[in-house]
Amino acid sequence: MGLLDDLEQEAQRRKAGADDQDRAKQEREAAYRTQLEPGMAAMYEYLSKLTQNLSFIKPRKTFRYALPGYGDVVLQVEHEYDLKIQSQPASKEIKLSFPCPIVTDECPNVEVLGTTKIKTVAGAFQRFHIGGFTVTKKDGNGEALAATARARGRVVLSAVFSADAESGVVRLQFANFDQLGGQQTKTVAPEQFNEALYDEIGRYIAREPNNLFREALPDDYRKQLRTKVQQEEMKRRWEAQMAQRQREELAEMERQQGLAGKLTKVVDQVKAGSLFDKLRGLVKKDK
């Protein structure tokens, strides 16, 4: 094969790759126009109705976040929602945020002692913009020796949903929903972006039971997991039975050894008694 043939094959390979990229790009753009763009509008409408109803009903929702060195920070949803949508020719973005005041009366009132622990708790309060930390004692160098902490203030929960023609997917981002300073993300394909997903998102925002971040498993894999669980359960039962049998056998051995010991003691006593009788007989003969 000559140089010209090699170059021609390389050109064809690159052309085929470029064609594949163009085809994939066109498919993403088509998915955005036909599924994602109208889906984002539908989800914005869903979130609008959701937040309006929550604002009217105002269900009492409290939840706890563990803060290192301090304990649980208790928050309550205030149901004051800020919902916005931004649209560009080839992208859409929805932003939702709402404040959650800290329920100070339900938070621990902690006395913090020691420089290291004080720095840990104070750093956590500062990092998450939580008030209620007060230094009560310092040494001669101004180093904190004691402090009190009782959380107060508020934490803002936020969610961002974005879709664009370039990626052809929807990105979900949640901040402070599961832990302070924590973020949860999820990428959704066009075929999964439907009313069922809106409902899962709504339940997640309203802090209701949901499966938003629980991945769907194929039936075959689910069956394998179920079989493995059953096998592990059978193994645990078998091990428990074996352990019970060993305990029973050990108890029986101890019982038998106890009986054998008692029998040996009786025999020894009998032998000792016989010897005593012989000695007593000898004494009588001497007399």
PDB file of C-alpha atoms in Angstrom, residues 28-241:
ATOM      1  CA  ARG A  28     -28.469  16.879  20.908  1.00  0.00           C
ATOM      2  CA  GLU A  29     -29.855  20.061  19.379  1.00  0.00           C
ATOM      3  CA  ALA A  30     -32.999  18.227  18.258  1.00  0.00           C
ATOM      4  CA  ALA A  31     -33.445  16.735  21.742  1.00  0.00           C
ATOM      5  CA  TYR A  32     -33.130  20.192  23.264  1.00  0.00           C
ATOM      6  CA  ARG A  33     -35.726  21.724  20.913  1.00  0.00           C
ATOM      7  CA  THR A  34     -38.248  18.888  21.128  1.00  0.00           C
ATOM      8  CA  GLN A  35     -37.809  17.652  24.726  1.00  0.00           C
ATOM      9  CA  LEU A  36     -35.611  19.749  26.980  1.00  0.00           C
ATOM     10  CA  GLU A  37     -36.774  23.254  26.111  1.00  0.00           C
ATOM     11  CA  PRO A  38     -40.505  22.482  26.496  1.00  0.00           C
ATOM     12  CA  GLY A  39     -39.656  20.274  29.489  1.00  0.00           C
ATOM     13  CA  MET A  40     -37.913  23.156  31.262  1.00  0.00           C
ATOM     14  CA  ALA A  41     -40.964  25.345  30.696  1.00  0.00           C
ATOM     15  CA  ALA A  42     -43.211  22.603  32.083  1.00  0.00           C
ATOM     16  CA  MET A  43     -40.987  22.125  35.108  1.00  0.00           C
ATOM     17  CA  TYR A  44     -40.963  25.866  35.818  1.00  0.00           C
ATOM     18  CA  GLU A  45     -44.769  25.806  35.773  1.00  0.00           C
ATOM     19  CA  TYR A  46     -44.753  22.784  38.093  1.00  0.00           C
ATOM     20  CA  LEU A  47     -42.359  24.496  40.531  1.00  0.00           C
ATOM     21  CA  SER A  48     -44.458  27.667  40.443  1.00  0.00           C
ATOM     22  CA  LYS A  49     -47.571  25.762  41.492  1.00  0.00           C
ATOM     23  CA  LEU A  50     -45.609  23.755  44.057  1.00  0.00           C
ATOM     24  CA  THR A  51     -44.124  26.791  45.786  1.00  0.00           C
ATOM     25  CA  GLN A  52     -47.442  28.671  45.692  1.00  0.00           C
ATOM     26  CA  ASN A  53     -49.212  25.794  47.420  1.00  0.00           C
ATOM     27  CA  LEU A  54     -46.433  25.344  49.971  1.00  0.00           C
ATOM     28  CA  SER A  55     -46.457  29.073  50.714  1.00  0.00           C
ATOM     29  CA  PHE A  56     -50.197  28.961  51.301  1.00  0.00           C
ATOM     30  CA  ILE A  57     -50.370  25.743  53.342  1.00  0.00           C
ATOM     31  CA  LYS A  58     -47.052  26.317  55.169  1.00  0.00           C
ATOM     32  CA  PRO A  59     -46.525  22.746  56.392  1.00  0.00           C
ATOM     33  CA  ARG A  60     -44.170  22.637  59.372  1.00  0.00           C
ATOM     34  CA  LYS A  61     -40.979  21.022  58.176  1.00  0.00           C
ATOM     35  CA  THR A  62     -37.935  20.744  60.425  1.00  0.00           C
ATOM     36  CA  PHE A  63     -34.703  18.895  59.814  1.00  0.00           C
ATOM     37  CA  ARG A  64     -31.309  18.495  61.447  1.00  0.00           C
ATOM     38  CA  TYR A  65     -27.740  18.882  60.298  1.00  0.00           C
ATOM     39  CA  ALA A  66     -24.844  17.546  62.385  1.00  0.00           C
ATOM     40  CA  LEU A  67     -22.161  20.168  63.040  1.00  0.00           C
ATOM     41  CA  PRO A  68     -18.713  18.821  64.047  1.00  0.00           C
ATOM     42  CA  GLY A  69     -17.874  19.475  67.689  1.00  0.00           C
ATOM     43  CA  TYR A  70     -21.271  21.025  68.403  1.00  0.00           C
ATOM     44  CA  GLY A  71     -24.206  18.734  67.690  1.00  0.00           C
ATOM     45  CA  ASP A  72     -27.397  19.002  65.647  1.00  0.00           C
ATOM     46  CA  VAL A  73     -28.463  22.287  64.110  1.00  0.00           C
ATOM     47  CA  VAL A  74     -32.251  22.289  63.762  1.00  0.00           C
ATOM     48  CA  LEU A  75     -33.766  24.207  60.830  1.00  0.00           C
ATOM     49  CA  GLN A  76     -37.321  24.953  59.812  1.00  0.00           C
ATOM     50  CA  VAL A  77     -38.558  25.747  56.305  1.00  0.00           C
ATOM     51  CA  GLU A  78     -39.910  29.296  56.114  1.00  0.00           C
ATOM     52  CA  HIS A  79     -41.801  28.770  52.815  1.00  0.00           C
ATOM     53  CA  GLU A  80     -40.634  32.023  51.248  1.00  0.00           C
ATOM     54  CA  TYR A  81     -39.550  30.916  47.796  1.00  0.00           C
ATOM     55  CA  ASP A  82     -37.608  32.800  45.136  1.00  0.00           C
ATOM     56  CA  LEU A  83     -38.146  31.166  41.740  1.00  0.00           C
ATOM     57  CA  LYS A  84     -36.628  32.513  38.512  1.00  0.00           C
ATOM     58  CA  ILE A  85     -36.104  31.302  34.953  1.00  0.00           C
ATOM     59  CA  GLN A  86     -33.575  32.602  32.454  1.00  0.00           C
ATOM     60  CA  SER A  87     -33.834  31.807  28.766  1.00  0.00           C
ATOM     61  CA  GLN A  88     -31.221  32.045  26.009  1.00  0.00           C
ATOM     62  CA  PRO A  89     -31.575  30.982  22.362  1.00  0.00           C
ATOM     63  CA  ALA A  90     -30.070  27.556  23.118  1.00  0.00           C
ATOM     64  CA  SER A  91     -30.292  27.202  26.901  1.00  0.00           C
ATOM     65  CA  LYS A  92     -32.582  27.598  29.892  1.00  0.00           C
ATOM     66  CA  GLU A  93     -31.855  27.853  33.596  1.00  0.00           C
ATOM     67  CA  ILE A  94     -34.219  27.714  36.573  1.00  0.00           C
ATOM     68  CA  LYS A  95     -33.125  28.902  40.017  1.00  0.00           C
ATOM     69  CA  LEU A  96     -35.007  28.249  43.242  1.00  0.00           C
ATOM     70  CA  SER A  97     -33.963  29.313  46.738  1.00  0.00           C
ATOM     71  CA  PHE A  98     -35.610  29.627  50.144  1.00  0.00           C
ATOM     72  CA  PRO A  99     -34.365  30.457  53.658  1.00  0.00           C
ATOM     73  CA  CYS A 100     -34.580  28.074  56.597  1.00  0.00           C
ATOM     74  CA  PRO A 101     -34.285  29.777  59.997  1.00  0.00           C
ATOM     75  CA  ILE A 102     -32.406  27.938  62.733  1.00  0.00           C
ATOM     76  CA  VAL A 103     -34.724  26.857  65.554  1.00  0.00           C
ATOM     77  CA  THR A 104     -32.439  28.054  68.349  1.00  0.00           C
ATOM     78  CA  ASP A 105     -34.680  26.750  71.152  1.00  0.00           C
ATOM     79  CA  GLU A 106     -34.253  23.210  69.809  1.00  0.00           C
ATOM     80  CA  CYS A 107     -30.477  23.499  69.351  1.00  0.00           C
ATOM     81  CA  PRO A 108     -28.052  22.462  72.120  1.00  0.00           C
ATOM     82  CA  ASN A 109     -26.527  25.089  74.377  1.00  0.00           C
ATOM     83  CA  VAL A 110     -22.933  23.887  74.575  1.00  0.00           C
ATOM     84  CA  GLU A 111     -19.994  25.001  76.703  1.00  0.00           C
ATOM     85  CA  VAL A 112     -16.854  24.574  74.616  1.00  0.00           C
ATOM     86  CA  LEU A 113     -13.583  24.097  76.489  1.00  0.00           C
ATOM     87  CA  GLY A 114     -10.053  23.835  75.163  1.00  0.00           C
ATOM     88  CA  THR A 115      -8.302  25.753  72.413  1.00  0.00           C
ATOM     89  CA  THR A 116      -8.526  22.973  69.814  1.00  0.00           C
ATOM     90  CA  LYS A 117     -12.236  22.328  70.246  1.00  0.00           C
ATOM     91  CA  ILE A 118     -12.990  26.036  70.336  1.00  0.00           C
ATOM     92  CA  LYS A 119     -11.240  26.503  66.994  1.00  0.00           C
ATOM     93  CA  THR A 120     -13.139  23.555  65.509  1.00  0.00           C
ATOM     94  CA  VAL A 121     -16.573  24.766  66.574  1.00  0.00           C
ATOM     95  CA  ALA A 122     -15.865  28.427  65.820  1.00  0.00           C
ATOM     96  CA  GLY A 123     -14.572  27.491  62.371  1.00  0.00           C
ATOM     97  CA  ALA A 124     -17.723  25.497  61.618  1.00  0.00           C
ATOM     98  CA  PHE A 125     -19.978  28.350  62.728  1.00  0.00           C
ATOM     99  CA  GLN A 126     -18.044  30.832  60.590  1.00  0.00           C
ATOM    100  CA  ARG A 127     -17.882  28.554  57.560  1.00  0.00           C
ATOM    101  CA  PHE A 128     -21.636  28.110  57.440  1.00  0.00           C
ATOM    102  CA  HIS A 129     -22.447  31.684  58.536  1.00  0.00           C
ATOM    103  CA  ILE A 130     -24.110  30.570  61.770  1.00  0.00           C
ATOM    104  CA  GLY A 131     -24.315  32.912  64.736  1.00  0.00           C
ATOM    105  CA  GLY A 132     -24.425  32.136  68.435  1.00  0.00           C
ATOM    106  CA  PHE A 133     -20.769  31.442  69.233  1.00  0.00           C
ATOM    107  CA  THR A 134     -19.311  33.525  72.095  1.00  0.00           C
ATOM    108  CA  VAL A 135     -15.883  33.347  73.706  1.00  0.00           C
ATOM    109  CA  THR A 136     -16.270  33.632  77.500  1.00  0.00           C
ATOM    110  CA  LYS A 137     -12.691  33.219  78.738  1.00  0.00           C
ATOM    111  CA  LYS A 138      -9.206  34.004  77.408  1.00  0.00           C
ATOM    112  CA  ASP A 139      -5.707  33.547  78.726  1.00  0.00           C
ATOM    113  CA  GLY A 140      -3.087  36.277  79.135  1.00  0.00           C
ATOM    114  CA  ASN A 141      -2.138  36.021  75.453  1.00  0.00           C
ATOM    115  CA  GLY A 142      -5.713  36.433  74.270  1.00  0.00           C
ATOM    116  CA  GLU A 143      -6.097  32.743  73.421  1.00  0.00           C
ATOM    117  CA  ALA A 144      -9.665  31.474  73.908  1.00  0.00           C
ATOM    118  CA  LEU A 145      -9.997  28.998  76.762  1.00  0.00           C
ATOM    119  CA  ALA A 146     -13.788  28.708  77.025  1.00  0.00           C
ATOM    120  CA  ALA A 147     -16.808  29.592  74.916  1.00  0.00           C
ATOM    121  CA  THR A 148     -20.531  28.982  74.631  1.00  0.00           C
ATOM    122  CA  ALA A 149     -22.338  27.960  71.465  1.00  0.00           C
ATOM    123  CA  ARG A 150     -26.023  27.913  70.606  1.00  0.00           C
ATOM    124  CA  ALA A 151     -26.791  28.102  66.913  1.00  0.00           C
ATOM    125  CA  ARG A 152     -28.908  30.941  65.541  1.00  0.00           C
ATOM    126  CA  GLY A 153     -29.450  32.581  62.164  1.00  0.00           C
ATOM    127  CA  ARG A 154     -30.636  30.938  58.963  1.00  0.00           C
ATOM    128  CA  VAL A 155     -29.443  28.752  56.108  1.00  0.00           C
ATOM    129  CA  VAL A 156     -30.470  29.219  52.471  1.00  0.00           C
ATOM    130  CA  LEU A 157     -31.328  26.114  50.442  1.00  0.00           C
ATOM    131  CA  SER A 158     -30.976  26.488  46.680  1.00  0.00           C
ATOM    132  CA  ALA A 159     -31.551  24.462  43.528  1.00  0.00           C
ATOM    133  CA  VAL A 160     -30.405  25.142  39.964  1.00  0.00           C
ATOM    134  CA  PHE A 161     -31.747  23.325  36.899  1.00  0.00           C
ATOM    135  CA  SER A 162     -30.026  23.956  33.580  1.00  0.00           C
ATOM    136  CA  ALA A 163     -30.385  22.588  30.064  1.00  0.00           C
ATOM    137  CA  ASP A 164     -28.664  23.501  26.817  1.00  0.00           C
ATOM    138  CA  ALA A 165     -28.438  22.336  23.219  1.00  0.00           C
ATOM    139  CA  GLU A 166     -24.689  21.767  23.402  1.00  0.00           C
ATOM    140  CA  SER A 167     -24.845  19.077  26.091  1.00  0.00           C
ATOM    141  CA  GLY A 168     -28.330  17.773  25.337  1.00  0.00           C
ATOM    142  CA  VAL A 169     -29.011  16.944  29.011  1.00  0.00           C
ATOM    143  CA  VAL A 170     -30.491  18.549  32.133  1.00  0.00           C
ATOM    144  CA  ARG A 171     -28.259  19.192  35.140  1.00  0.00           C
ATOM    145  CA  LEU A 172     -29.778  19.302  38.624  1.00  0.00           C
ATOM    146  CA  GLN A 173     -27.794  20.931  41.448  1.00  0.00           C
ATOM    147  CA  PHE A 174     -28.950  21.214  45.061  1.00  0.00           C
ATOM    148  CA  ALA A 175     -27.091  23.059  47.833  1.00  0.00           C
ATOM    149  CA  ASN A 176     -27.596  22.591  51.604  1.00  0.00           C
ATOM    150  CA  PHE A 177     -30.401  20.077  51.127  1.00  0.00           C
ATOM    151  CA  ASP A 178     -28.724  17.044  52.703  1.00  0.00           C
ATOM    152  CA  GLN A 179     -25.958  18.630  54.752  1.00  0.00           C
ATOM    153  CA  LEU A 180     -24.556  22.055  55.512  1.00  0.00           C
ATOM    154  CA  GLY A 181     -22.306  23.144  52.685  1.00  0.00           C
ATOM    155  CA  GLY A 182     -23.079  19.966  50.772  1.00  0.00           C
ATOM    156  CA  GLN A 183     -24.112  19.714  47.131  1.00  0.00           C
ATOM    157  CA  GLN A 184     -26.069  17.032  45.331  1.00  0.00           C
ATOM    158  CA  THR A 185     -25.896  16.799  41.538  1.00  0.00           C
ATOM    159  CA  LYS A 186     -27.648  14.696  38.951  1.00  0.00           C
ATOM    160  CA  THR A 187     -27.610  14.588  35.149  1.00  0.00           C
ATOM    161  CA  VAL A 188     -30.837  13.673  33.397  1.00  0.00           C
ATOM    162  CA  ALA A 189     -31.194  12.418  29.822  1.00  0.00           C
ATOM    163  CA  PRO A 190     -33.988  13.853  27.626  1.00  0.00           C
ATOM    164  CA  GLU A 191     -36.075  10.671  27.784  1.00  0.00           C
ATOM    165  CA  GLN A 192     -36.040  10.816  31.619  1.00  0.00           C
ATOM    166  CA  PHE A 193     -37.103  14.460  31.786  1.00  0.00           C
ATOM    167  CA  ASN A 194     -40.834  14.043  32.343  1.00  0.00           C
ATOM    168  CA  GLU A 195     -43.650  14.556  34.855  1.00  0.00           C
ATOM    169  CA  ALA A 196     -42.473  11.650  36.995  1.00  0.00           C
ATOM    170  CA  LEU A 197     -39.131  13.409  37.445  1.00  0.00           C
ATOM    171  CA  TYR A 198     -40.852  16.715  38.246  1.00  0.00           C
ATOM    172  CA  ASP A 199     -42.735  14.933  41.018  1.00  0.00           C
ATOM    173  CA  GLU A 200     -39.518  13.451  42.458  1.00  0.00           C
ATOM    174  CA  ILE A 201     -37.899  16.900  42.362  1.00  0.00           C
ATOM    175  CA  GLY A 202     -40.950  18.409  44.072  1.00  0.00           C
ATOM    176  CA  ARG A 203     -40.853  15.784  46.823  1.00  0.00           C
ATOM    177  CA  TYR A 204     -37.150  16.357  47.324  1.00  0.00           C
ATOM    178  CA  ILE A 205     -37.659  20.123  47.644  1.00  0.00           C
ATOM    179  CA  ALA A 206     -40.652  19.682  49.966  1.00  0.00           C
ATOM    180  CA  ARG A 207     -38.599  17.207  52.048  1.00  0.00           C
ATOM    181  CA  GLU A 208     -40.988  14.356  51.388  1.00  0.00           C
ATOM    182  CA  PRO A 209     -39.954  10.711  50.781  1.00  0.00           C
ATOM    183  CA  ASN A 210     -38.525  10.447  47.261  1.00  0.00           C
ATOM    184  CA  ASN A 211     -36.258   8.478  44.943  1.00  0.00           C
ATOM    185  CA  LEU A 212     -34.584  11.383  43.178  1.00  0.00           C
ATOM    186  CA  PHE A 213     -31.037  10.248  43.943  1.00  0.00           C
ATOM    187  CA  ARG A 214     -31.794   6.544  44.007  1.00  0.00           C
ATOM    188  CA  GLU A 215     -30.607   5.141  40.720  1.00  0.00           C
ATOM    189  CA  ALA A 216     -32.882   2.761  38.852  1.00  0.00           C
ATOM    190  CA  LEU A 217     -31.270  -0.669  38.496  1.00  0.00           C
ATOM    191  CA  PRO A 218     -31.709  -3.075  35.573  1.00  0.00           C
ATOM    192  CA  ASP A 219     -33.943  -6.066  36.333  1.00  0.00           C
ATOM    193  CA  ASP A 220     -31.079  -8.545  35.867  1.00  0.00           C
ATOM    194  CA  TYR A 221     -28.823  -6.652  38.259  1.00  0.00           C
ATOM    195  CA  ARG A 222     -31.666  -6.243  40.753  1.00  0.00           C
ATOM    196  CA  LYS A 223     -32.250 -10.014  40.583  1.00  0.00           C
ATOM    197  CA  GLN A 224     -28.541 -10.646  41.210  1.00  0.00           C
ATOM    198  CA  LEU A 225     -28.615  -8.366  44.243  1.00  0.00           C
ATOM    199  CA  ARG A 226     -31.731 -10.098  45.581  1.00  0.00           C
ATOM    200  CA  THR A 227     -30.091 -13.524  45.104  1.00  0.00           C
ATOM    201  CA  LYS A 228     -26.938 -12.332  46.834  1.00  0.00           C
ATOM    202  CA  VAL A 229     -28.955 -10.988  49.779  1.00  0.00           C
ATOM    203  CA  GLN A 230     -30.780 -14.316  50.064  1.00  0.00           C
ATOM    204  CA  GLN A 231     -27.475 -16.198  49.967  1.00  0.00           C
ATOM    205  CA  GLU A 232     -26.015 -13.949  52.659  1.00  0.00           C
ATOM    206  CA  GLU A 233     -29.128 -14.492  54.781  1.00  0.00           C
ATOM    207  CA  MET A 234     -28.840 -18.269  54.380  1.00  0.00           C
ATOM    208  CA  LYS A 235     -25.154 -18.073  55.266  1.00  0.00           C
ATOM    209  CA  ARG A 236     -25.924 -16.067  58.421  1.00  0.00           C
ATOM    210  CA  ARG A 237     -28.617 -18.569  59.439  1.00  0.00           C
ATOM    211  CA  TRP A 238     -26.262 -21.508  58.848  1.00  0.00           C
ATOM    212  CA  GLU A 239     -23.506 -19.833  60.855  1.00  0.00           C
ATOM    213  CA  ALA A 240     -25.974 -19.109  63.658  1.00  0.00           C
ATOM    214  CA  GLN A 241     -27.131 -22.742  63.666  1.00  0.00           C
TER     215      GLN A 241
END
